[in-house]
Short mmCIF file of C-alpha atoms in Angstrom, two decimals:
data_model
loop_
_atom_site.label_atom_id
_atom_site.label_comp_id
_atom_site.label_asym_id
_atom_site.label_seq_id
_atom_site.Cartn_x
_atom_site.Cartn_y
_atom_site.Cartn_z
CA UNK T 61 39.75 54.94 -44.72
CA UNK T 62 40.68 53.02 -41.84
CA UNK T 63 39.48 54.42 -38.32
CA UNK T 64 43.09 53.73 -35.13
CA UNK T 65 41.35 53.53 -31.72
CA UNK T 66 43.65 53.50 -28.71
CA UNK T 67 42.01 51.19 -26.25
CA UNK T 68 42.56 53.20 -22.32
CA UNK T 69 45.06 51.24 -20.87
CA UNK T 70 43.96 48.21 -18.68
CA UNK T 71 44.63 47.98 -14.62
CA UNK T 72 44.96 51.91 -14.37
CA UNK T 73 43.45 53.11 -11.04
CA UNK T 74 42.87 57.10 -10.43
CA UNK T 75 45.33 58.26 -8.66
CA UNK T 76 43.81 59.51 -5.18
CA UNK T 77 46.27 63.22 -4.28
CA UNK T 78 45.29 61.95 0.02
CA UNK T 79 47.10 58.37 -1.29
CA UNK T 80 50.43 58.60 -1.14
CA UNK T 81 52.33 56.96 -4.23
CA UNK T 82 54.86 53.99 -2.61
CA UNK T 83 53.38 51.76 0.18
CA UNK T 84 51.81 53.23 3.22
CA UNK T 85 51.69 50.50 5.60
CA UNK T 86 47.88 49.90 6.27
CA UNK T 87 47.06 47.75 3.88
CA UNK T 88 46.49 50.09 1.22
CA UNK T 89 43.95 52.80 2.75
CA UNK T 90 44.43 56.24 2.80
CA UNK T 91 47.19 57.54 4.98
CA UNK T 92 45.92 61.10 6.10
CA UNK T 93 49.10 61.47 8.77
CA UNK T 94 51.12 64.99 6.68
CA UNK T 95 54.10 64.04 5.22
CA UNK T 96 56.51 65.40 7.56
CA UNK T 97 54.89 63.58 10.11
CA UNK T 98 53.07 66.29 12.37
CA UNK T 99 50.35 64.64 13.88
CA UNK T 100 49.51 67.30 15.41
CA UNK T 101 48.25 68.68 12.62
CA UNK T 102 45.76 66.87 11.62
CA UNK T 103 43.59 66.49 15.17
CA UNK T 104 41.14 68.49 16.59
CA UNK T 105 41.37 70.85 19.67
CA UNK T 106 39.44 69.84 22.78
CA UNK T 107 39.55 71.47 25.75
CA UNK T 108 39.82 69.05 29.51
CA UNK T 109 36.71 67.37 30.20
CA UNK T 110 36.95 69.45 33.85
CA UNK T 111 36.90 72.60 32.14
CA UNK T 112 33.61 71.54 29.53
CA UNK T 113 31.75 69.95 32.71
CA UNK T 114 31.58 72.74 35.01
CA UNK T 115 30.14 75.04 32.28
CA UNK T 116 26.98 72.16 32.13
CA UNK T 117 26.86 71.86 35.68
CA UNK T 118 26.43 75.65 35.96
CA UNK T 119 24.00 75.81 33.48
CA UNK T 120 21.61 73.12 34.90
CA UNK T 121 21.97 74.90 38.46
CA UNK T 122 21.47 78.73 36.56
CA UNK T 123 18.01 76.44 35.40
CA UNK T 124 17.34 75.29 38.50
CA UNK T 125 16.92 78.38 40.38
CA UNK T 126 15.32 80.20 37.37
CA UNK T 127 12.24 78.09 38.26
CA UNK T 128 12.62 78.18 42.33
CA UNK T 129 13.14 82.28 41.39
CA UNK T 130 9.19 81.66 38.62
CA UNK T 131 7.44 79.41 42.07
CA UNK T 132 7.92 81.88 44.29
CA UNK T 133 7.15 85.24 42.50
CA UNK T 134 4.11 82.98 41.20
CA UNK T 135 3.14 82.17 44.55
CA UNK T 136 3.63 85.61 46.19
CA UNK T 137 1.23 87.42 43.22
CA UNK T 138 -2.05 84.85 44.56
CA UNK T 139 -0.70 84.19 48.48
CA UNK T 140 -3.03 85.67 50.74
CA UNK T 141 -1.46 84.75 54.46
CA UNK T 142 2.33 86.20 52.88
CA UNK T 143 3.94 87.93 55.76
CA UNK T 144 6.86 89.82 55.21
CA UNK T 145 10.01 88.82 57.57
CA UNK T 146 13.02 90.60 58.32
CA UNK T 147 16.59 88.68 57.68
CA UNK T 148 18.95 87.59 59.58
CA UNK T 149 21.30 90.04 59.61
CA UNK T 150 24.22 87.39 59.73
CA UNK T 151 23.44 86.66 56.14
CA UNK T 152 25.16 90.14 55.29
CA UNK T 153 28.01 88.49 57.14
CA UNK T 154 28.37 85.61 55.54
CA UNK T 155 28.29 87.31 51.81
CA UNK T 156 31.51 88.88 53.06
CA UNK T 157 33.03 85.58 54.54
CA UNK T 158 31.79 83.96 50.83
CA UNK T 159 33.84 86.82 48.74
CA UNK T 160 37.12 86.47 51.07
CA UNK T 161 37.07 82.83 50.41
CA UNK T 162 36.22 83.26 46.86
CA UNK T 163 38.83 85.47 46.73
CA UNK T 164 41.43 83.70 48.76
CA UNK T 165 40.98 80.84 45.87
CA UNK T 166 41.50 83.04 43.38
CA UNK T 167 45.30 83.49 45.13
CA UNK T 168 45.37 80.19 44.70
CA UNK T 169 44.49 79.20 41.19
CA UNK T 170 47.48 82.37 40.34
CA UNK T 171 49.76 81.02 42.64
CA UNK T 172 49.43 77.39 41.07
CA UNK T 173 50.20 78.33 37.54
CA UNK T 174 53.24 80.73 38.88
CA UNK T 175 53.99 76.80 40.98
CA UNK T 176 54.30 74.91 37.39
CA UNK T 177 56.33 77.50 35.65
CA UNK T 178 58.50 76.37 37.98
CA UNK T 179 58.30 72.73 38.00
CA UNK T 180 58.69 72.94 34.28
CA UNK T 181 62.83 74.84 34.69
CA UNK T 182 62.61 78.25 35.02
CA UNK T 183 65.30 79.02 37.61
CA UNK T 184 64.04 83.09 37.15
CA UNK T 185 60.15 82.57 38.56
CA UNK T 186 60.41 81.97 42.53
CA UNK T 187 56.55 80.23 43.74
CA UNK T 188 55.28 78.03 46.45
CA UNK T 189 52.60 75.56 46.63
CA UNK T 190 49.04 77.20 47.33
CA UNK T 191 48.50 74.71 49.96
CA UNK T 192 47.38 77.32 52.42
CA UNK T 193 45.57 79.72 50.30
CA UNK T 194 43.80 76.88 49.42
CA UNK T 195 42.69 75.51 53.46
CA UNK T 196 41.64 79.39 53.73
CA UNK T 197 39.16 79.14 50.89
CA UNK T 198 38.03 76.19 52.36
CA UNK T 199 38.10 76.83 55.96
CA UNK T 200 36.09 80.15 54.46
CA UNK T 201 34.19 77.87 52.63
CA UNK T 202 32.69 75.86 55.91
CA UNK T 203 32.16 79.22 57.95
CA UNK T 204 29.91 80.85 55.44
CA UNK T 205 27.61 76.89 55.88
CA UNK T 206 27.47 77.50 59.69
CA UNK T 207 26.33 81.62 59.20
CA UNK T 208 23.59 79.85 57.51
CA UNK T 209 23.19 77.03 60.08
CA UNK T 210 22.82 80.60 62.46
CA UNK T 211 20.23 82.19 60.55
CA UNK T 212 17.72 79.66 60.49
CA UNK T 213 18.61 79.17 64.18
CA UNK T 214 17.70 83.12 63.99
CA UNK T 215 14.20 82.55 62.23
CA UNK T 216 13.42 79.24 64.84
CA UNK T 217 13.39 81.91 67.95
CA UNK T 218 11.14 84.18 66.02
CA UNK T 219 9.00 81.49 65.69
CA UNK T 220 9.12 81.20 61.46
CA UNK T 221 9.45 77.52 60.44
CA UNK T 222 9.39 75.75 57.51
CA UNK T 223 5.69 74.99 57.07
CA UNK T 224 5.09 78.72 58.67
CA UNK T 225 3.75 80.74 56.04
CA UNK T 226 4.94 80.67 52.75
CA UNK T 227 7.55 83.10 52.84
CA UNK T 228 9.68 82.04 55.29
CA UNK T 229 9.41 78.29 53.35
CA UNK T 230 10.69 80.01 50.60
CA UNK T 231 13.64 81.52 52.66
CA UNK T 232 14.48 78.10 53.91
CA UNK T 233 14.52 76.43 51.08
CA UNK T 234 16.45 78.58 48.60
CA UNK T 235 19.01 78.72 51.02
CA UNK T 236 18.94 74.96 52.12
CA UNK T 237 19.79 74.52 48.27
CA UNK T 238 22.37 77.26 47.61
CA UNK T 239 24.16 75.61 51.50
CA UNK T 240 24.24 71.89 49.61
CA UNK T 241 25.82 73.36 46.41
CA UNK T 242 28.00 75.45 48.60
CA UNK T 243 29.00 71.95 50.05
CA UNK T 244 29.61 70.51 46.72
CA UNK T 245 31.98 73.14 45.69
CA UNK T 246 33.39 72.05 49.07
CA UNK T 247 33.96 68.42 47.94
CA UNK T 248 35.71 69.73 45.28
CA UNK T 249 38.58 71.62 46.88
CA UNK T 250 39.17 69.71 49.43
CA UNK T 251 39.85 67.03 46.11
CA UNK T 252 42.11 69.74 44.51
CA UNK T 253 43.97 69.89 48.08
CA UNK T 254 43.93 66.20 47.92
CA UNK T 255 45.95 66.05 44.37
CA UNK T 256 48.40 68.77 44.94
CA UNK T 257 49.39 67.11 47.71
CA UNK T 258 50.08 63.99 45.67
CA UNK T 259 51.29 66.13 42.77
CA UNK T 260 49.02 64.73 40.55
CA UNK T 261 46.63 68.00 40.39
CA UNK T 262 45.88 69.62 36.76
CA UNK T 263 45.48 73.58 36.46
CA UNK T 264 42.25 72.37 34.53
CA UNK T 265 40.94 70.53 37.51
CA UNK T 266 41.49 73.92 39.66
CA UNK T 267 40.04 76.27 37.49
CA UNK T 268 36.94 74.40 36.73
CA UNK T 269 36.90 74.64 40.97
CA UNK T 270 37.36 78.03 40.86
CA UNK T 271 34.85 78.88 38.58
CA UNK T 272 31.99 76.91 40.84
CA UNK T 273 33.24 78.65 43.49
CA UNK T 274 32.57 82.35 42.18
CA UNK T 275 29.83 81.34 40.03
CA UNK T 276 28.20 80.47 44.37
CA UNK T 277 29.44 84.10 45.26
CA UNK T 278 26.81 85.39 42.14
CA UNK T 279 24.49 82.82 42.62
CA UNK T 280 24.22 83.72 46.59
CA UNK T 281 24.56 87.79 45.93
CA UNK T 282 21.19 87.09 43.56
CA UNK T 283 19.33 85.02 46.24
CA UNK T 284 19.90 87.18 48.99
CA UNK T 285 18.96 90.40 47.32
CA UNK T 286 15.66 88.49 45.32
CA UNK T 287 15.25 87.46 49.73
CA UNK T 288 15.58 90.98 50.82
CA UNK T 289 12.56 92.31 47.69
CA UNK T 290 10.40 89.62 47.58
CA UNK T 291 9.95 88.19 51.25
#
């Protein structure tokens, strides 16, 4: 009894569910674009570079001051020449100035959001450019740095210099490094104001600057408590 064997069809490719049946126009390669042509459906969301980078910066600053804190505690525990000092009172006024600067920046950030909505053509929104509040925040930040310099002068008047004793050394180093970071934040504010005046400012840029500035507030409160308890 004869047996009939059916040969498989020749030159038949297995159908790929992701490959279109027609001409894809890409050389026969896979076309992953949805049938409705909506590209955002296959794009992953990525946050703005400013929002991503600011957290990296804040993390590195936190680690740096954590290392200084550890060094201060270890040095105090092993020092026989540790002399406690009275913190200059202007430091408490400087704290209020820095918080006021942060408050002004937050108002500017909220105003910018409303201003952008108005620029998009919403007639029911009344908003102005937050330039004034940005200048107020910048001025108060400069006043904070000037107040820190006055605090250093007051310590010098008491005969306490950088190399007088270990605790005065830590005071100068910690407050100076914080002031340098504050100057970096002031540079960010200048950049924000410049871009706003040229109408090319992105809200993500102002948000990143505000996060950094608010972090300077929290870091200063931490340092002030550390200096008050340890020095």
